[in-house]
GROMACS .gro file of C-alpha atoms in nm:
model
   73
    1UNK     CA    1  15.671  13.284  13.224
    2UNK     CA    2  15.513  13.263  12.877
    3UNK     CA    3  15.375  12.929  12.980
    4UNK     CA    4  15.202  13.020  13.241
    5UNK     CA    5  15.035  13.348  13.081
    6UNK     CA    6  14.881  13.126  12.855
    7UNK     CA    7  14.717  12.845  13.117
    8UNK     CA    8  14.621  13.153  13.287
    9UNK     CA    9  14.470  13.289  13.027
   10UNK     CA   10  14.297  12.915  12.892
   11UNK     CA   11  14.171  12.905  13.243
   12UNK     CA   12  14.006  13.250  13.263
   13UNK     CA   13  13.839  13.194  12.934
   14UNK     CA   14  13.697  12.844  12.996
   15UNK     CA   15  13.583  13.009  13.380
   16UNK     CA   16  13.423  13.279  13.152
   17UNK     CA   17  13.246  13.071  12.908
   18UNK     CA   18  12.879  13.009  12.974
   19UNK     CA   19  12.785  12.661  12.896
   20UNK     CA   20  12.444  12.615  12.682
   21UNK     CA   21  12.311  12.310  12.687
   22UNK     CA   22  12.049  12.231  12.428
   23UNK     CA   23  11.759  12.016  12.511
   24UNK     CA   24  11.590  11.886  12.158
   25UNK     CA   25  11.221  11.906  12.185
   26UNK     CA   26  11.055  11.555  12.064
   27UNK     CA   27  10.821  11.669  11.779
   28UNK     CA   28  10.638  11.486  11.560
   29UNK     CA   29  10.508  11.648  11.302
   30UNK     CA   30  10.401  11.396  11.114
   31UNK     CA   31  10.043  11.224  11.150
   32UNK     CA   32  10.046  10.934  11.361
   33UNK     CA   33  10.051  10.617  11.158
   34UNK     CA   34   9.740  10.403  11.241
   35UNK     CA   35   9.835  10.017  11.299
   36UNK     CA   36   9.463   9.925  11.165
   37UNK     CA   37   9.472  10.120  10.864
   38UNK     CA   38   9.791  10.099  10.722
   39UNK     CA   39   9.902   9.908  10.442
   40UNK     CA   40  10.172   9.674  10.552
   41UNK     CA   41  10.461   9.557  10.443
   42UNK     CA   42  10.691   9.381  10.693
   43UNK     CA   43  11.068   9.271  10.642
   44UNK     CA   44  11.273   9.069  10.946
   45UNK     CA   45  11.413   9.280  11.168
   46UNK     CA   46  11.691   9.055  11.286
   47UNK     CA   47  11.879   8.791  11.138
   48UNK     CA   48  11.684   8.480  11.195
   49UNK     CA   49  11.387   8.642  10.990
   50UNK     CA   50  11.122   8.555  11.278
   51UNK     CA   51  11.052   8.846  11.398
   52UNK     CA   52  10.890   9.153  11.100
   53UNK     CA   53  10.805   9.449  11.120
   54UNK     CA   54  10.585   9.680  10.920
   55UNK     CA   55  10.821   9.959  10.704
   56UNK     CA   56  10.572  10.252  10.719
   57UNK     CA   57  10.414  10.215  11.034
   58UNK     CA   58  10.628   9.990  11.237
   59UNK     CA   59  10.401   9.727  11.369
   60UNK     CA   60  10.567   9.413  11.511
   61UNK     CA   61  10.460   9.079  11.433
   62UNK     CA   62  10.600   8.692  11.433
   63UNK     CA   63  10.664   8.514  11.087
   64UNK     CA   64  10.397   8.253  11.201
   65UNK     CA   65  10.105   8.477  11.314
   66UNK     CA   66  10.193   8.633  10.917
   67UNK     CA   67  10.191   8.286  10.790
   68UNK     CA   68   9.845   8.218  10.954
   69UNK     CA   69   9.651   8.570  10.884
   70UNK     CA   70   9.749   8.535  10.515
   71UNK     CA   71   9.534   8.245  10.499
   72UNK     CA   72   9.210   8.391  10.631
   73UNK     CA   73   9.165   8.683  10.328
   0.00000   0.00000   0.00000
């Protein structure tokens, strides 16, 4: 009898219980970072070291398009 007080009792409370869900906002708070005006400084992203990508502003670019812009300062 105890038993099934207590799944009585479980199943009143989780009948009970209002469920909030929480929806996170998307905020950015931050300024936008500006692909033209930032500084970069690109590491690979994956393990063949083709592909880099800027650290601060995330820009994506291919080791040889790097290789070749370097050139032209």
């Amino acid at each position: 009898m105890y038993i099934i007080e207590k799944l009585f009792k479980i199943c009143a409370n989780l009948l009970k219980k209002e469920k909030n869900i929480y929806v996170p906002k998307y905020e950015d708070k931050g300024k936008p970072k500006d692909v033209i005006t930032c500084k970069h400084n690109f590491m690979p992203i994956d393990s063949t070291g083709e592909i880099l990508a800027c650290s601060k502003c995330g820009y994506l670019i291919t080791k040889k398009r790097l290789v070749r812009t370097s050139f032209k300062k």
